CSV table of C-alpha atoms and ligand atoms in Angstrom, one decimal:
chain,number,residue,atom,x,y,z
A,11,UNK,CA,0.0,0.0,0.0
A,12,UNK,CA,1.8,3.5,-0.7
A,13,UNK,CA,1.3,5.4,2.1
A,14,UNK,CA,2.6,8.8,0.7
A,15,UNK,CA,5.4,9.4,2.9
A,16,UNK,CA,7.7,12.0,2.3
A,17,UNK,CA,11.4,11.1,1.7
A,18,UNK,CA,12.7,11.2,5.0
A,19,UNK,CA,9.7,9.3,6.6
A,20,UNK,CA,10.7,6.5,3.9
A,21,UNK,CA,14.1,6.4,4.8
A,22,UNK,CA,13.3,6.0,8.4
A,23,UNK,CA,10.9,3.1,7.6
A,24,UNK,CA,13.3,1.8,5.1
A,25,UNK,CA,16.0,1.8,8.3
A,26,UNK,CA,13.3,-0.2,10.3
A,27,UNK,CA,13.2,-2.1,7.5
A,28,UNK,CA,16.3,-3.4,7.5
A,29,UNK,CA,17.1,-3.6,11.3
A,30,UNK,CA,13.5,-5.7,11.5
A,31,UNK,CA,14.7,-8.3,8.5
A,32,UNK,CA,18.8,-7.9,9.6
A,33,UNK,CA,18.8,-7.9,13.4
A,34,UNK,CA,15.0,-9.1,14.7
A,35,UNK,CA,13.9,-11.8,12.3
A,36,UNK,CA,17.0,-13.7,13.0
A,37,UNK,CA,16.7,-13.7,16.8
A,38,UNK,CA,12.9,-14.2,17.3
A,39,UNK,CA,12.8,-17.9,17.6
A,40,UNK,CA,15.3,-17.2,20.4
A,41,UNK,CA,13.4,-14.7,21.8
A,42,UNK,CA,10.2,-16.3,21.9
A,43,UNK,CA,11.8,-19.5,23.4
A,44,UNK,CA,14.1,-18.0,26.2
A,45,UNK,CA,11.2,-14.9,26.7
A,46,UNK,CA,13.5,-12.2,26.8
A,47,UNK,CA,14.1,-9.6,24.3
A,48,UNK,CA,18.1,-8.8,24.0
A,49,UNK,CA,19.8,-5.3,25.5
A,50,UNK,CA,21.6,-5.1,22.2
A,51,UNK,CA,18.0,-5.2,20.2
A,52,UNK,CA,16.5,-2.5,22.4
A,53,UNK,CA,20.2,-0.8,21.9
A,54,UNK,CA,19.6,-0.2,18.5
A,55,UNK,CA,16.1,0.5,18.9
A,56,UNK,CA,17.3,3.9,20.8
A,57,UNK,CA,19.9,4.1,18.3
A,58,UNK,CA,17.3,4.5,15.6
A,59,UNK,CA,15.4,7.0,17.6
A,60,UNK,CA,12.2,4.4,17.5
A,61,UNK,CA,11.6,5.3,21.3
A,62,UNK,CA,11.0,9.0,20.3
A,63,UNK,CA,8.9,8.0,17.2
A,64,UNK,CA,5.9,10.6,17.6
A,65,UNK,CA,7.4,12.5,20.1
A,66,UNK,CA,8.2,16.3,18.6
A,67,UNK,CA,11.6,16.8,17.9
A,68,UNK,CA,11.5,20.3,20.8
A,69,UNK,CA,11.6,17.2,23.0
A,70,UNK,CA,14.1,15.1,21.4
A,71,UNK,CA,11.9,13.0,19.1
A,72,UNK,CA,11.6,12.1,15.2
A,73,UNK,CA,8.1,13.9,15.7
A,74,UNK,CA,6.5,11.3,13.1
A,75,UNK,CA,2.9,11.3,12.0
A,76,UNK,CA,0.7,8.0,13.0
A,77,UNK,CA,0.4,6.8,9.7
A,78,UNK,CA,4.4,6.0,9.5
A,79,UNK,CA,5.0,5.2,13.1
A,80,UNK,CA,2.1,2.2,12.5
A,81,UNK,CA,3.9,1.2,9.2
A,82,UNK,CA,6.9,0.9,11.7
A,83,UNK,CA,5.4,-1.5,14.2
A,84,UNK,CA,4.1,-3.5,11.3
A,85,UNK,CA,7.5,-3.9,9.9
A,86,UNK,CA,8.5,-4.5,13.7
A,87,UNK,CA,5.6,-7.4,14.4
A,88,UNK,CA,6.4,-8.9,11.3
A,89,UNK,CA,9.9,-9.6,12.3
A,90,UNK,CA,8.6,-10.9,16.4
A,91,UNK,CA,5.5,-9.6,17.6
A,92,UNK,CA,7.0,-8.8,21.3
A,93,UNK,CA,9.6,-6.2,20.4
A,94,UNK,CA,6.7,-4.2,18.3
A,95,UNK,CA,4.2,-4.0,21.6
A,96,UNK,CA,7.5,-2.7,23.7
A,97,UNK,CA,7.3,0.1,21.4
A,98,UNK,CA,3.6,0.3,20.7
A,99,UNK,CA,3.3,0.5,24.5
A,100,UNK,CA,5.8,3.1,25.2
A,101,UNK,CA,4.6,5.2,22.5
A,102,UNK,CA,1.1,5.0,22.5
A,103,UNK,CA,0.0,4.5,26.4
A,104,UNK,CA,3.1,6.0,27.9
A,105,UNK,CA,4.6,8.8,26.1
A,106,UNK,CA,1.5,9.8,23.9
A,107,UNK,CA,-0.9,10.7,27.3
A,108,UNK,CA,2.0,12.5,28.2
A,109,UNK,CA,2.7,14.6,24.9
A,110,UNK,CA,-1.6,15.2,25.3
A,111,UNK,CA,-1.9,15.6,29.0
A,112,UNK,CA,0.8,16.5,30.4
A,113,UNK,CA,1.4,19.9,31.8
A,114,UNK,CA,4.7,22.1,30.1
A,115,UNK,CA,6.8,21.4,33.0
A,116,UNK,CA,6.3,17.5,33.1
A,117,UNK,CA,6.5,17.6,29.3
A,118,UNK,CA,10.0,19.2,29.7
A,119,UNK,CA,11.2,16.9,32.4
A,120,UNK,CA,9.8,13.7,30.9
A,121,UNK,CA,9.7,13.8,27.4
A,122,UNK,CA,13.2,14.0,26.4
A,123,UNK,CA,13.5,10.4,28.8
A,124,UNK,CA,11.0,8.7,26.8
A,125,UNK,CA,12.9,10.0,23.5
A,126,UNK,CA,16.4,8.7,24.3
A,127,UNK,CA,15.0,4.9,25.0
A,128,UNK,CA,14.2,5.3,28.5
A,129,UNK,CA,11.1,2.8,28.7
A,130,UNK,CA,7.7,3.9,29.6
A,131,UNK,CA,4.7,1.6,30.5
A,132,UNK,CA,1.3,1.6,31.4
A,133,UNK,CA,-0.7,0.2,34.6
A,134,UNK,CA,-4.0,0.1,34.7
A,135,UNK,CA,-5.4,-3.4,34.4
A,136,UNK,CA,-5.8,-5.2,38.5
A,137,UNK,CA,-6.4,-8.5,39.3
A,138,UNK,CA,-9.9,-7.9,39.6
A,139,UNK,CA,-10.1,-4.9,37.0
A,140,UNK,CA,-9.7,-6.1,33.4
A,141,UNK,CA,-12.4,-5.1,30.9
A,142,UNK,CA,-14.3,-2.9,33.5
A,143,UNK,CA,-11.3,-0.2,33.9
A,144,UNK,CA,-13.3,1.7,35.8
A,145,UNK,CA,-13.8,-0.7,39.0
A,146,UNK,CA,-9.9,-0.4,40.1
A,147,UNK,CA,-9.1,-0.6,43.3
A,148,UNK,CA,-5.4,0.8,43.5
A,149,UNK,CA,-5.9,4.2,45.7
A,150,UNK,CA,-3.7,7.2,45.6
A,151,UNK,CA,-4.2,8.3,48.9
A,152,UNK,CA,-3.7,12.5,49.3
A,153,UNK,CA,-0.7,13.3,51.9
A,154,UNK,CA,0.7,16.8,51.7
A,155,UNK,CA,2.2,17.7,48.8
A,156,UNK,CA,2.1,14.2,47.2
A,157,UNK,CA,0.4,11.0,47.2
A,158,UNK,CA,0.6,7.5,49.3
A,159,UNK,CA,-0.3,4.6,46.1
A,160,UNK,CA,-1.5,1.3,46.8
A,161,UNK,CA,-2.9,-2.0,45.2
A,162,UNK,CA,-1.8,-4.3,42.2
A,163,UNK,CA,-1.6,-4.0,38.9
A,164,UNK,CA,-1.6,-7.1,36.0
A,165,UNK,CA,-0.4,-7.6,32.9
A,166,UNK,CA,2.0,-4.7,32.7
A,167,UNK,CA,3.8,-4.9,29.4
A,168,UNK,CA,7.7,-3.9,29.7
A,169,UNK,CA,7.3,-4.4,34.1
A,170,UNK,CA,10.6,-5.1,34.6
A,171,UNK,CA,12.0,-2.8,31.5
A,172,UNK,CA,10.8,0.3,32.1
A,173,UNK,CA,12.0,3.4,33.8
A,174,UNK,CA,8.4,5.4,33.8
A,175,UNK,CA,5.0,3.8,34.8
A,176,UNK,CA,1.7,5.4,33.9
A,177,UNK,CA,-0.4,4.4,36.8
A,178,UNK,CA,-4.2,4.8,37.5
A,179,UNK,CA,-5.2,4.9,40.5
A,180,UNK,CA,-8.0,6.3,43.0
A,181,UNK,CA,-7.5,9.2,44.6
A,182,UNK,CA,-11.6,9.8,45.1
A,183,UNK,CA,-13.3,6.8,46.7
A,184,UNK,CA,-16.5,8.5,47.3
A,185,UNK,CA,-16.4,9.7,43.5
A,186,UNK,CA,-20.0,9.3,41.6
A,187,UNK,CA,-19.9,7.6,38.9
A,188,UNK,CA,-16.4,6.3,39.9
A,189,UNK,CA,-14.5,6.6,37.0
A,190,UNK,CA,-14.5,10.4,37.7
A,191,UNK,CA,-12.6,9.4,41.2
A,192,UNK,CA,-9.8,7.8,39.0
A,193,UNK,CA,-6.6,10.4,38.5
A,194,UNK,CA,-3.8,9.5,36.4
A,195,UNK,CA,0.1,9.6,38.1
A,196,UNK,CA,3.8,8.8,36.4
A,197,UNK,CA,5.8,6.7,38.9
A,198,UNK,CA,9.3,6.4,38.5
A,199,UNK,CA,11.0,3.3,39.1
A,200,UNK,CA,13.2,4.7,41.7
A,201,UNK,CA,10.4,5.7,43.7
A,202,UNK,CA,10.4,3.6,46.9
A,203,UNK,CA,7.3,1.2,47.4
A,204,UNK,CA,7.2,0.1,43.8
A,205,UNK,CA,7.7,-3.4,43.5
A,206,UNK,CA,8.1,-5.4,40.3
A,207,UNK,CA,6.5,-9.2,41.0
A,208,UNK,CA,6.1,-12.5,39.1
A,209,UNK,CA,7.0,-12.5,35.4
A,210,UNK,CA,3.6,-13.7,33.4
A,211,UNK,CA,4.5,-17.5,31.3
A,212,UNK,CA,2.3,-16.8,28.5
A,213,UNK,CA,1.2,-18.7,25.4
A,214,UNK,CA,2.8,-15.9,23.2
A,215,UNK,CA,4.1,-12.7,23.0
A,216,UNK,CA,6.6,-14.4,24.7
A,217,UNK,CA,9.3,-11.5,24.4
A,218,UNK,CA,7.5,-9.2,25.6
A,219,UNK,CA,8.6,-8.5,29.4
A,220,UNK,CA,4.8,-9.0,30.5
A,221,UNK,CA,4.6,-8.6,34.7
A,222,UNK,CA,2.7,-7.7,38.2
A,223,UNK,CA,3.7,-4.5,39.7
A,224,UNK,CA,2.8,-3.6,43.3
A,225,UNK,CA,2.4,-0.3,44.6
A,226,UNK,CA,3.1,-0.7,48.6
A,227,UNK,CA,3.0,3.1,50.1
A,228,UNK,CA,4.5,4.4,47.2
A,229,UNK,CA,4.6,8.4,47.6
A,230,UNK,CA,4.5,9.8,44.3
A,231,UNK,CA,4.9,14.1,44.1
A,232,UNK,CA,1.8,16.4,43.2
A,233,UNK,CA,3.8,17.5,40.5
A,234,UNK,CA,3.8,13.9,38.8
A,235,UNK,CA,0.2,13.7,38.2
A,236,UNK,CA,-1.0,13.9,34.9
A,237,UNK,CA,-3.9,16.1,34.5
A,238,UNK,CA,-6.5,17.1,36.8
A,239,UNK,CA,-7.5,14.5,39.4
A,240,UNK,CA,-10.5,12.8,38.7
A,241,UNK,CA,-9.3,12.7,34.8
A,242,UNK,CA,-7.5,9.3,34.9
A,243,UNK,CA,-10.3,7.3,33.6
A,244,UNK,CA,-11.1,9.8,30.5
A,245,UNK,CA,-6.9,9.9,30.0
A,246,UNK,CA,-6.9,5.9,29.8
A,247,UNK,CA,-9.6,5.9,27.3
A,248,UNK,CA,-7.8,8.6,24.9
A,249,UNK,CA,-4.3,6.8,25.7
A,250,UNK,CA,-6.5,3.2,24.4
A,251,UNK,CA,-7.9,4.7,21.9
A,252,UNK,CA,-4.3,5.4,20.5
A,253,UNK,CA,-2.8,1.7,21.5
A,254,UNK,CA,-5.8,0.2,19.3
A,255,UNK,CA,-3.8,1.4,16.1
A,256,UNK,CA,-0.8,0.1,17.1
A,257,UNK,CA,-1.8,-3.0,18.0
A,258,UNK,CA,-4.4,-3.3,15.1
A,259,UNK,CA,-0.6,-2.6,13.1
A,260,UNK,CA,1.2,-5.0,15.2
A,261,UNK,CA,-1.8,-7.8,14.5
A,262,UNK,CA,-1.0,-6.9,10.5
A,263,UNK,CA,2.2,-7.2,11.0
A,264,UNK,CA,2.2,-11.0,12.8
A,265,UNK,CA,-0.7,-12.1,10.1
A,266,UNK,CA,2.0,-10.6,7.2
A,267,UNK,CA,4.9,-12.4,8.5
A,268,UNK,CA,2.3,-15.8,8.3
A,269,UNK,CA,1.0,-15.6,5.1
A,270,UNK,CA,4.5,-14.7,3.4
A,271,UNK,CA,5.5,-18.4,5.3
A,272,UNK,CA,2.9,-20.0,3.6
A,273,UNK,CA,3.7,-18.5,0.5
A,274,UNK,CA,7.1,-19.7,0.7
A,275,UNK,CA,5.7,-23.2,1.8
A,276,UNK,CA,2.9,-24.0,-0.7
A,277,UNK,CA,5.8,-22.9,-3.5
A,278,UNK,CA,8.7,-25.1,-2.4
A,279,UNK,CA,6.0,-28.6,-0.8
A,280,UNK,CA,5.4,-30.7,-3.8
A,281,UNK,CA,2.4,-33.2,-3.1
A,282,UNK,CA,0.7,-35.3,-5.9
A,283,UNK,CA,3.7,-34.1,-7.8
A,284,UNK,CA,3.1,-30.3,-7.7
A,285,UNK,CA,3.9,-27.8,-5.5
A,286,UNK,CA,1.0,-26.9,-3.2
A,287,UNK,CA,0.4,-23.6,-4.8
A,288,UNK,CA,-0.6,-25.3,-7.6
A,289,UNK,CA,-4.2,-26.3,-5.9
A,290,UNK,CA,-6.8,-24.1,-6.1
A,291,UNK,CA,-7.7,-25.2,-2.5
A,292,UNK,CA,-4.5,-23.4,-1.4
A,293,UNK,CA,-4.8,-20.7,-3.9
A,294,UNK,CA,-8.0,-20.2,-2.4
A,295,UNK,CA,-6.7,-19.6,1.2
A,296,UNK,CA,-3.7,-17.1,-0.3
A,297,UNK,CA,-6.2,-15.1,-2.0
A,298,UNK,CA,-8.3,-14.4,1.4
A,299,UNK,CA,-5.2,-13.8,3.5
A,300,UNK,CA,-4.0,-11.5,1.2
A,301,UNK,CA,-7.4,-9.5,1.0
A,302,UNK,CA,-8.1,-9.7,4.9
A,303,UNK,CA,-4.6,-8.3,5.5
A,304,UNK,CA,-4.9,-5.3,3.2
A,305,UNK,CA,-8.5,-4.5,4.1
A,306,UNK,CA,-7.2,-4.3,7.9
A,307,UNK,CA,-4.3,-2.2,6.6
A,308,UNK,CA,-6.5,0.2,5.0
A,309,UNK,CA,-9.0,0.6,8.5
A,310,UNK,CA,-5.3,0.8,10.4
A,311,UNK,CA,-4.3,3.7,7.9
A,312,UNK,CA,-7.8,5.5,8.4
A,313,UNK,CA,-7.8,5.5,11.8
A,314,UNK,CA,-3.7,7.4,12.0
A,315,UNK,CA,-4.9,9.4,9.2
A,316,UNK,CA,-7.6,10.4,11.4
A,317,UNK,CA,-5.3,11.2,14.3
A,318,UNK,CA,-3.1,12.8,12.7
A,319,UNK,CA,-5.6,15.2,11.5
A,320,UNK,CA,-6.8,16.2,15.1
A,321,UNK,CA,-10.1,14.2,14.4
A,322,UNK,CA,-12.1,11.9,16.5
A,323,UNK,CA,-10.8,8.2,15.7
A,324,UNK,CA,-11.9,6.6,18.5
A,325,UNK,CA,-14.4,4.4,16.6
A,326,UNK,CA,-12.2,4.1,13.7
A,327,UNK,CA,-9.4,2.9,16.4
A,328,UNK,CA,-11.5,0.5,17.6
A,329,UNK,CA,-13.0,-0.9,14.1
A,330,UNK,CA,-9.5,-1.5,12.9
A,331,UNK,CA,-8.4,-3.5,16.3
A,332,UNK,CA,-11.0,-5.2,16.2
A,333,UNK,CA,-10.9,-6.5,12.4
A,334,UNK,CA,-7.0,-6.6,12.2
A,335,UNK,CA,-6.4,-8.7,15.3
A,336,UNK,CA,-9.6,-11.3,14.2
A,337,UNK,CA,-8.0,-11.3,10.9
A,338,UNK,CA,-4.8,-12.4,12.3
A,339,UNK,CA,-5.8,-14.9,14.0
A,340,UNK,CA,-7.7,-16.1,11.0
A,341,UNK,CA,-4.9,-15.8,8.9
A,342,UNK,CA,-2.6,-17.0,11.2
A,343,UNK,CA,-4.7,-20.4,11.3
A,344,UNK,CA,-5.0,-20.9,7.6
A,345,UNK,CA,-1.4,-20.1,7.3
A,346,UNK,CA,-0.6,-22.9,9.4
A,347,UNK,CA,-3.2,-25.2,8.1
A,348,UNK,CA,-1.1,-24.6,4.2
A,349,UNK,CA,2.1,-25.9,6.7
A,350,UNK,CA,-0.3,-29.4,7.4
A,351,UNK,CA,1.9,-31.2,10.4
A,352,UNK,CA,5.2,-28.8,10.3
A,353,UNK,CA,3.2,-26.4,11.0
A,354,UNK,CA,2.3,-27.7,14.1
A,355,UNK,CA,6.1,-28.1,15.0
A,356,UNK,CA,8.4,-25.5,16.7
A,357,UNK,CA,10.9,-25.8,13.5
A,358,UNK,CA,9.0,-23.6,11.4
A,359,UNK,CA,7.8,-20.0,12.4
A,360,UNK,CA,4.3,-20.2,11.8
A,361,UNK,CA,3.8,-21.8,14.8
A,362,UNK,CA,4.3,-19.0,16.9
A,363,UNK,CA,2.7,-16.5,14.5
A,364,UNK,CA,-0.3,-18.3,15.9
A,365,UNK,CA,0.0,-18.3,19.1
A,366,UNK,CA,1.3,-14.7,18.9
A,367,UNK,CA,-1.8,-13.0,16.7
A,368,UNK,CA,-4.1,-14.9,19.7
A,369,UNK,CA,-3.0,-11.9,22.6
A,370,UNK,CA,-4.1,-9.0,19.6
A,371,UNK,CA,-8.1,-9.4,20.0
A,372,UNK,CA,-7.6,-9.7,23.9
A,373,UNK,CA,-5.2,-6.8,24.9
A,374,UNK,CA,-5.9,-3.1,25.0
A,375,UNK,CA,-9.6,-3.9,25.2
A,376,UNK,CA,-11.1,-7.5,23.8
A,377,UNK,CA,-12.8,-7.7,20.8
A,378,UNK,CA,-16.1,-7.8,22.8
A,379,UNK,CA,-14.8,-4.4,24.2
A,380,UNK,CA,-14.2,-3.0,20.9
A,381,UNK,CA,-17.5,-4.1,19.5
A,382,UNK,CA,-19.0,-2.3,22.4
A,383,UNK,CA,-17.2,0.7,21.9
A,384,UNK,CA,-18.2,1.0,18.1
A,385,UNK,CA,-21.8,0.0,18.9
A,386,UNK,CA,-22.5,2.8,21.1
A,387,UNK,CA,-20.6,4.9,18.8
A,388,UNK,CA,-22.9,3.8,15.9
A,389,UNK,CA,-26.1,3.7,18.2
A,390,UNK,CA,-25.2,8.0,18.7
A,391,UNK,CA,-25.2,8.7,14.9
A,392,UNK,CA,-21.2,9.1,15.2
B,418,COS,N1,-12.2,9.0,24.9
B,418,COS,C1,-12.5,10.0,25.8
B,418,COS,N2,-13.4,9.8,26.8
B,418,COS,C2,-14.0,8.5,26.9
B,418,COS,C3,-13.7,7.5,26.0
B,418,COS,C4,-12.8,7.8,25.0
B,418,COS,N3,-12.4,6.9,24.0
B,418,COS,N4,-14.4,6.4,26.3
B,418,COS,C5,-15.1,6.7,27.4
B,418,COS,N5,-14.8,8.0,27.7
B,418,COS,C6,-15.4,8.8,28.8
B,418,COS,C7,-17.0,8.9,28.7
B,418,COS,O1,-17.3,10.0,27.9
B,418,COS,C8,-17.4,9.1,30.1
B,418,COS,O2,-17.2,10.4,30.5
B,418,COS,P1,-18.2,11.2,31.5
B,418,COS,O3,-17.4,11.2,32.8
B,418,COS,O4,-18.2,12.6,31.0
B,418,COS,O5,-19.5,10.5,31.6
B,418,COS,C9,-16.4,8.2,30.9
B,418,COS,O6,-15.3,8.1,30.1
B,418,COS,C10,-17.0,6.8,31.2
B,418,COS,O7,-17.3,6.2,30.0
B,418,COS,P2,-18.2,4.9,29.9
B,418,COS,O8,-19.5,5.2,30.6
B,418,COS,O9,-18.3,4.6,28.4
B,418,COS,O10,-17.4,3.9,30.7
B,418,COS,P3,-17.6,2.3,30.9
B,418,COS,O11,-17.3,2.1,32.3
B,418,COS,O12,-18.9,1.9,30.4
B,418,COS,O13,-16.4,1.6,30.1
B,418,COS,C11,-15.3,0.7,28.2
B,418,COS,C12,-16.2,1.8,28.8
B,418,COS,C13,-15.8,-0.7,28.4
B,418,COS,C14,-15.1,1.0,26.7
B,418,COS,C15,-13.9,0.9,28.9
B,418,COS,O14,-13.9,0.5,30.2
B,418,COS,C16,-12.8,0.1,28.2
B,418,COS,O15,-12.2,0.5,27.2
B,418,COS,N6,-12.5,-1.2,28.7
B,418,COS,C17,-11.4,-1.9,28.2
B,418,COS,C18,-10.2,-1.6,29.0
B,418,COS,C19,-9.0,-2.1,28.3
B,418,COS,O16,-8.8,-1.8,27.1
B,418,COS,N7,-8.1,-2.7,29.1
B,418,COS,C20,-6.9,-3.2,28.6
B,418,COS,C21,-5.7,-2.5,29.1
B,418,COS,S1,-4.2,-3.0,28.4
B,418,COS,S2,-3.8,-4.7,29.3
């Protein structure tokens, strides 16, 4: 798909490009199987400036538009799906609310972190909090001039990695309805009270540094609260909205990487003397991957476009989550059905392309969440 990008936003991609095929690719078997993504990969993902992707250059950014920066974390989950959601994470739920929400002062003092490769993540999901945001229990008690935090959060993606948490919490228990009781605060690991627990042993996304953190009285200063208090909840949403195109990117990305491995298979597998390409049976399933993958591209690029025009995407966001990660799963499978038996054996990549697209309709808001979100969108005429 031409994306119109101007020369230098090609070169940038074409960089990514290379350092995805060159230096990714080559290691993701490894990183899937020992969980872990190498120093020397995230190295060179600050050498590139990828942790600074959107962020304006006044802060030490490439100050990219949405459109390129999702082209990047499809080049990124086509070569292993975990290092693309380190990035789509920092980017979109950690240094994007903080571009939007931020005050001048924390914009000065935090920004130019996130742009040299310091990692940012994003708390918000609890044990007992996942699709229902707005029941969490972690409370940011008032003391003087800061606050006291305290509770659990799940699933936080980079946990261990990162140097800058984006934490909701509840600093108004009495708050009606009780998402307005949510306030939004930026914990830095150094802060005392902040405790990184058990690593999550998942079915995929296996690189990705996916852990508990624990807020035990964990004073965090006035000044590192994002927004006003009582804004958290409205802050996640717009910070979601904005994940949803990079994962719906990073869900193109994984179902890209599997249908170019069935491609290569059904060319090279002779049965009943041919190779499998030559079956319209398998012709069949190449045709449908490759339309699913370019129609999810197109709602992907609709929904940056959007953004990057200052226009309300949150519907779009969610349409093209919602139909990008389904579709990968979908192509994922047929992928490996094209494979028959190897592909249900760790020595070829599909494999994990499959269990990787799985995480894409459940994180950042299921696909029931999504569906809910566009319905009541659609339901106001919007
Ligand atoms: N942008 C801005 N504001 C938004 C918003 C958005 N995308 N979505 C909701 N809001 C606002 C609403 O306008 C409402 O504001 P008011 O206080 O003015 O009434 C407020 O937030 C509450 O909205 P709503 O009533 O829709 O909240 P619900 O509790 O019904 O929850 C869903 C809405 C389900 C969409 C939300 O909880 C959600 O996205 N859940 C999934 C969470 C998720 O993705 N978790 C994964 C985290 S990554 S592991």
């Amino acid at each position: 798909m031409d994306l119109n990008l101007t020369d230098e936003q090609e070169m940038i991609l074409q960089g990514v490009r290379e350092f995805a095929r060159g230096e990714i690719a080559p290691r993701a078997r490894e990183m899937d199987a020992e969980a872990y993504i190498p120093s020397a990969v995230i190295e060179q993902m600050r050498a590139l400036g990828l942790f600074g992707a959107q962020i304006p250059e006044a802060y030490g950014g490439l100050g990219l538009d949405t459109v390129t920066y999702s082209a990047i974390i499809e080049e990124l989950a086509r070569a292993c799906a975990g290092v693309s959601i380190l990035l789509s994470v920092h980017a979109s739920v950690a240094a994007y609310p903080l571009m939007v929400f931020a005050g001048e002062e924390q914009r000065r003092r935090f920004l130019p972190r996130l742009a040299a490769g310091e990692i940012g993540a994003f708390c918000l999901s609890e044990p007992g909090s996942g699709s229902d945001a707005a029941s969490l229990k972690t409370s940011a008690r008032r003391d003087g001039d800061g606050y006291v935090l305290n509770g659990a959060k799940v699933f936080v993606s980079s946990g261990s990695l990162a140097s800058l948490y984006l934490v909701m919490a509840r600093s108004d228990p009495q708050a009606d309805p009780p998402h307005r009781g949510i306030s939004a605060f930026l914990v830095e690991r150094e802060a005392a009270g902040i405790v990184i627990g058990r690593k999550e042993d998942k079915m995929g996304l296996r690189a990705d540094d996916t852990m508990e953190v624990f807020f035990e009285d964990c004073r965090v200063p006035a000044a590192n609260r994002i927004g006003e208090e009582g804004a958290g909840f409205k802050i996640a949403m717009k910070s979601l909205d904005s994940g949803r195109i990079g994962v719906g990117a990073q869900a193109i990305g994984i179902a890209q990487a599997a249908c170019d491995a069935a491609l290569a298979y059904a060319r090279e597998r002779q049965q009943f003397g041919r190779p499998l390409a030559h079956f319209q049976a398998i012709q069949n399933k190449l045709a449908d991957m490759a339309v699913q993958i370019e129609a999810a591209r197109l709602l992907v690029h609709q929904a940056a476009w959007l953004k990057d025009r200052g226009r309300s995407y949150t519907k779009q966001a969610a349409m093209a989550k919602l139909f990008a990660s389904e579709m990968s799963t979908r192509v994922a499978h047929q992928a490996l059905q094209i494979h028959g038996g190897y592909g249900y054996m760790k020595d070829y990549a599909v494999e994990r392309y499959y269990r990787d697209a799985r995480v894409t309709e459940i994180y950042e808001g299921t696909s029931e969440m999504q569906r809910l979100v566009i319905a009541r969108q659609v339901l106001r005429g919007e």
